[in-house]
Amino acid sequence: MYNVMLIDDEASARKLMMDSIDWESLDMHVVGEAESGIEAINTIDDIKPDIAFVDISMPFMDGIQFSEIATQRYPDLIIIIMTAFDKFEYARKCVSMPIFEYMLKPMVRSEVTEVLKRAKARLDERGPVQWESSDTPEEQLSATEAVMKYIQENYTDSTLNLTSVAQAFGFSSSYLSRKFKSETGKGFAQYLTQVRMENAMKLAGPDVKMFNISAKVGIPDPNYFGRCFKKFTGKSYSEYAQGCAEK
Amino acid sequence: MRIGSLSRRLRWVFFVVVALLTIAFLVSTLLIVRREEQEAAVREAESKLIGLSGSISSSIEGYKELSKLMIMEEPLAAFLKEEDSAEAFNHIIDAKYSMQRIINVTSGVDAVYAFRTDGMYACTKRGVFVLDKESYEEELWPAAVLELRGRAIEYANGNGALRKIDNYPFISIERAFYDMNTQERTGYLMLLVSGKVIDQALATHQGSDICVVGLDGTYLSGDRSLVRVYDRSLAGSAVTHKPYFVRGQRVMISGVRVADTPIIVISCIPLEGKPLPGRTLGVLIFLMGAMTVGIFVLGRFVSVNITKPINRLSKAMNIGESAKELVPISDKMPDNEIGLLKDSYNSMVIRISNLIQELITKEQTIQRAEMRVLQEQIKPHFLYNSIGMISSLALRNGAGEVSSALETLGRFYRNFLSKGDREIPLEREVLIVKDYLSLQKLRYGEIIRDEYDVKDECLKCIVPKLILQPLVENSIYHGIRLKGEEGIIRISATIEDDNLLHLVVYDTGVGMDKETAEKLMSGKKNVSPDEESFGLWGTIERLRYYFNRDNVVKIDSEEGEFTRIEFIVPVTYVPRAEEK
């Protein structure tokens, strides 16, 4: 069973994709979605997909930018770019990236199925993306602390995620994930979001716009930021900002 | 018609100049001729008068000598000297004889009178003379003679004391007689010289226009008709001239007094009909010739250097007209202002040609675009049919939402294409925006709220198609969606007091930085197609081009708060395409 991630700013498009493709018969299932490249960067380490469908036109971080990061961090990830006609030539210019396939919107089931079959064949041949690494490097006692410090220093970088930190420290991402969780009791992504949200709360105020703060704490997509904020504080940003004013 | 008016005017000016020159020439010629005539007349008169007066003077002088001789005669002297009147009476005969002898040997002496102081006189004469005794007795005339103390004095026609019975003119030469021993005045002698003497002098000179008069204007000889032009101004000792009209003829009247006599010689010389001296004539002919040549050279110059090149230039310009296209002039033009004119005409032609070419290209582009729209019109039939079919399919399957969404999509496309019209009423543009937004709301859910405030009087205004839709699209993608909050898009249209249509798209998105707003408002071609605001810029450019106005847009924005784009355009109710 291979994991598929859908990255598209249009919910209806993701839904259509999810509903219309017979994933079962392809021995695949959709394990996650993201509304923007920013969200995808933040969640991909938890979702651990083998195949990613990426829409090109997305705000804040478009499909090309995302793919550039993703092909570096996850060289085995199969990326399928979906684009409307007017961006097709733009996408073509990015041929230097190991993109598995470019597909034209609107989506046609048979075409998608065909591409997925080929992707499956590739994965069968090569094996799934190695999200779980078996190698265990030497124990570094201060590693987790260093990572936490690194996060606190670099949380404004919107492309920061588990894999990029792991690569920066020379760990495998699975190792870092496990080690981080066991030593702090929190997931890496959870901690990163926590740092960002705590800083966001410090900046929040009735006169401060959400999209300004979101950009400052490394989540330039205010939609995704809003969801993270609500999840973290239990309040929407505007409610929270209002609360700040009343204090 | 202005064609040829310059050359006509030039010709006119030319004629005026020629006429003025001719008049000036004639006037100066006339003046010169008059002067020459007068000078010639003066010269002639002087030579005539001086000659005449000389000869008259010498003959009178002869008679004066004669009178002196006569006084020397013994019998006459005895008559005058004798103290006793009765004795004197006895000498009369002898005196008469001696006087008679002298008259006999001289010509021209009409009579001789010798008066004694006691009033007795002896005389000898040819012809009949009347002596005015009274004036004689009153000694009116001898007084002047006495003052001369023995020298002679002449009077014309006897100074009124003597008159010849046939009125033939004469000159009297009078002299007082003094006794040689006692030096006492004892009498007077009066010698009457006939006017014939002067007639003889005149006869030696040709021409009848000579008159001799006494100082008092009495006629002596010559042309009697000239007596009336005499006045004292002509009696100078030097020759005096004055122009005069005699029988409607211009003449030069000149006069001179014969030296030591009361005799004036007057000449009358006609001023007209005198041949001009060759030198003056030569100068005049040369002047005339030079003027004619000058005028012709000037005319030729104007013609060769101005009129003809302009005609040629004009013809060369007309070639383009008949060829139905603008062609630069290739003929060689003189290297002066005309050449300059040609050069600027050529550069203008080239510029106009370029403009026309540009216009043609533009028009072709538009036509091509219209063709494309037309082609796109064919496809929509299939699109509309399919949408309709799917809509009904959805409805049958109980998916009413799908059906209405498809309906909206179909209507959106229909208005979007608008039969290929480039301009549509504002109400249709608003409908496009409404459908567009309701479809976008289906996609993005509750983040967009749209509001409309379009005044009724604006609904029928004609605007270029798709001027609001790109703004609304911009509001969604570069405004509201970037903010992560619900946003409002408000579309309003009013006709304000300035009689302009104000279209406003307002959104509560992330706003626009000042730099971008300025850039968009400035209307410069400085927005690259990669920039986010390119679509907006294109729409503004389209408006500028369509309404041919620079000032069509006002952008007001606060970053993080709102963007307000206002189009200000003229109100029209008729599409441009139909105006033509």
PDB file of N, CA, C and O in Angstrom, chain B residues 356-379:
ATOM      1  N   ILE B 356       0.631  55.514 -39.967  1.00  0.00           N
ATOM      2  CA  ILE B 356      -0.417  54.765 -40.671  1.00  0.00           C
ATOM      3  C   ILE B 356      -0.129  53.275 -40.566  1.00  0.00           C
ATOM      4  O   ILE B 356      -1.014  52.467 -40.285  1.00  0.00           O
ATOM      5  N   GLN B 357       1.172  52.962 -40.781  1.00  0.00           N
ATOM      6  CA  GLN B 357       1.545  51.551 -40.721  1.00  0.00           C
ATOM      7  C   GLN B 357       1.219  50.994 -39.324  1.00  0.00           C
ATOM      8  O   GLN B 357       0.678  49.894 -39.191  1.00  0.00           O
ATOM      9  N   GLU B 358       1.527  51.800 -38.329  1.00  0.00           N
ATOM     10  CA  GLU B 358       1.271  51.393 -36.947  1.00  0.00           C
ATOM     11  C   GLU B 358      -0.221  51.159 -36.746  1.00  0.00           C
ATOM     12  O   GLU B 358      -0.646  50.175 -36.142  1.00  0.00           O
ATOM     13  N   LEU B 359      -0.983  52.104 -37.300  1.00  0.00           N
ATOM     14  CA  LEU B 359      -2.437  52.027 -37.174  1.00  0.00           C
ATOM     15  C   LEU B 359      -2.957  50.762 -37.859  1.00  0.00           C
ATOM     16  O   LEU B 359      -3.810  50.052 -37.320  1.00  0.00           O
ATOM     17  N   ILE B 360      -2.385  50.512 -39.055  1.00  0.00           N
ATOM     18  CA  ILE B 360      -2.823  49.331 -39.799  1.00  0.00           C
ATOM     19  C   ILE B 360      -2.510  48.078 -38.994  1.00  0.00           C
ATOM     20  O   ILE B 360      -3.341  47.183 -38.842  1.00  0.00           O
ATOM     21  N   THR B 361      -1.275  48.071 -38.460  1.00  0.00           N
ATOM     22  CA  THR B 361      -0.870  46.910 -37.667  1.00  0.00           C
ATOM     23  C   THR B 361      -1.814  46.719 -36.488  1.00  0.00           C
ATOM     24  O   THR B 361      -2.267  45.604 -36.197  1.00  0.00           O
ATOM     25  N   LYS B 362      -2.129  47.856 -35.846  1.00  0.00           N
ATOM     26  CA  LYS B 362      -2.998  47.795 -34.682  1.00  0.00           C
ATOM     27  C   LYS B 362      -4.364  47.243 -35.087  1.00  0.00           C
ATOM     28  O   LYS B 362      -4.926  46.371 -34.436  1.00  0.00           O
ATOM     29  N   GLU B 363      -4.855  47.794 -36.192  1.00  0.00           N
ATOM     30  CA  GLU B 363      -6.175  47.390 -36.670  1.00  0.00           C
ATOM     31  C   GLU B 363      -6.163  45.904 -37.036  1.00  0.00           C
ATOM     32  O   GLU B 363      -7.092  45.167 -36.739  1.00  0.00           O
ATOM     33  N   GLN B 364      -5.056  45.492 -37.660  1.00  0.00           N
ATOM     34  CA  GLN B 364      -4.946  44.087 -38.024  1.00  0.00           C
ATOM     35  C   GLN B 364      -4.954  43.206 -36.775  1.00  0.00           C
ATOM     36  O   GLN B 364      -5.596  42.155 -36.747  1.00  0.00           O
ATOM     37  N   THR B 365      -4.237  43.679 -35.775  1.00  0.00           N
ATOM     38  CA  THR B 365      -4.195  42.912 -34.523  1.00  0.00           C
ATOM     39  C   THR B 365      -5.595  42.778 -33.938  1.00  0.00           C
ATOM     40  O   THR B 365      -6.014  41.692 -33.524  1.00  0.00           O
ATOM     41  N   ILE B 366      -6.298  43.918 -33.975  1.00  0.00           N
ATOM     42  CA  ILE B 366      -7.655  43.894 -33.429  1.00  0.00           C
ATOM     43  C   ILE B 366      -8.530  42.937 -34.247  1.00  0.00           C
ATOM     44  O   ILE B 366      -9.287  42.137 -33.707  1.00  0.00           O
ATOM     45  N   GLN B 367      -8.360  43.020 -35.578  1.00  0.00           N
ATOM     46  CA  GLN B 367      -9.167  42.137 -36.423  1.00  0.00           C
ATOM     47  C   GLN B 367      -8.850  40.673 -36.145  1.00  0.00           C
ATOM     48  O   GLN B 367      -9.745  39.832 -36.083  1.00  0.00           O
ATOM     49  N   ARG B 368      -7.547  40.437 -35.977  1.00  0.00           N
ATOM     50  CA  ARG B 368      -7.153  39.057 -35.690  1.00  0.00           C
ATOM     51  C   ARG B 368      -7.787  38.597 -34.372  1.00  0.00           C
ATOM     52  O   ARG B 368      -8.314  37.504 -34.263  1.00  0.00           O
ATOM     53  N   ALA B 369      -7.747  39.521 -33.399  1.00  0.00           N
ATOM     54  CA  ALA B 369      -8.328  39.188 -32.107  1.00  0.00           C
ATOM     55  C   ALA B 369      -9.823  38.929 -32.243  1.00  0.00           C
ATOM     56  O   ALA B 369     -10.369  37.993 -31.654  1.00  0.00           O
ATOM     57  N   GLU B 370     -10.453  39.758 -33.113  1.00  0.00           N
ATOM     58  CA  GLU B 370     -11.883  39.557 -33.308  1.00  0.00           C
ATOM     59  C   GLU B 370     -12.163  38.223 -33.995  1.00  0.00           C
ATOM     60  O   GLU B 370     -13.132  37.543 -33.689  1.00  0.00           O
ATOM     61  N   MET B 371     -11.276  37.879 -34.923  1.00  0.00           N
ATOM     62  CA  MET B 371     -11.410  36.586 -35.581  1.00  0.00           C
ATOM     63  C   MET B 371     -11.331  35.473 -34.551  1.00  0.00           C
ATOM     64  O   MET B 371     -12.084  34.500 -34.591  1.00  0.00           O
ATOM     65  N   ARG B 372     -10.395  35.666 -33.623  1.00  0.00           N
ATOM     66  CA  ARG B 372     -10.201  34.631 -32.608  1.00  0.00           C
ATOM     67  C   ARG B 372     -11.462  34.530 -31.752  1.00  0.00           C
ATOM     68  O   ARG B 372     -11.933  33.446 -31.447  1.00  0.00           O
ATOM     69  N   VAL B 373     -11.997  35.696 -31.412  1.00  0.00           N
ATOM     70  CA  VAL B 373     -13.219  35.685 -30.624  1.00  0.00           C
ATOM     71  C   VAL B 373     -14.318  34.978 -31.394  1.00  0.00           C
ATOM     72  O   VAL B 373     -15.072  34.182 -30.852  1.00  0.00           O
ATOM     73  N   LEU B 374     -14.341  35.271 -32.719  1.00  0.00           N
ATOM     74  CA  LEU B 374     -15.353  34.643 -33.558  1.00  0.00           C
ATOM     75  C   LEU B 374     -15.193  33.126 -33.541  1.00  0.00           C
ATOM     76  O   LEU B 374     -16.162  32.374 -33.421  1.00  0.00           O
ATOM     77  N   GLN B 375     -13.927  32.728 -33.642  1.00  0.00           N
ATOM     78  CA  GLN B 375     -13.677  31.288 -33.610  1.00  0.00           C
ATOM     79  C   GLN B 375     -14.088  30.723 -32.249  1.00  0.00           C
ATOM     80  O   GLN B 375     -14.642  29.639 -32.164  1.00  0.00           O
ATOM     81  N   GLU B 376     -13.803  31.543 -31.227  1.00  0.00           N
ATOM     82  CA  GLU B 376     -14.174  31.083 -29.897  1.00  0.00           C
ATOM     83  C   GLU B 376     -15.686  31.010 -29.751  1.00  0.00           C
ATOM     84  O   GLU B 376     -16.212  30.258 -28.937  1.00  0.00           O
ATOM     85  N   GLN B 377     -16.352  31.818 -30.569  1.00  0.00           N
ATOM     86  CA  GLN B 377     -17.810  31.798 -30.530  1.00  0.00           C
ATOM     87  C   GLN B 377     -18.359  30.443 -30.971  1.00  0.00           C
ATOM     88  O   GLN B 377     -19.431  30.039 -30.565  1.00  0.00           O
ATOM     89  N   ILE B 378     -17.619  29.787 -31.831  1.00  0.00           N
ATOM     90  CA  ILE B 378     -18.122  28.515 -32.357  1.00  0.00           C
ATOM     91  C   ILE B 378     -18.093  27.457 -31.265  1.00  0.00           C
ATOM     92  O   ILE B 378     -19.029  26.722 -31.082  1.00  0.00           O
ATOM     93  N   LYS B 379     -16.975  27.491 -30.563  1.00  0.00           N
ATOM     94  CA  LYS B 379     -16.854  26.474 -29.528  1.00  0.00           C
ATOM     95  C   LYS B 379     -17.891  26.609 -28.412  1.00  0.00           C
ATOM     96  O   LYS B 379     -18.411  25.601 -27.941  1.00  0.00           O
TER      97      LYS B 379
END
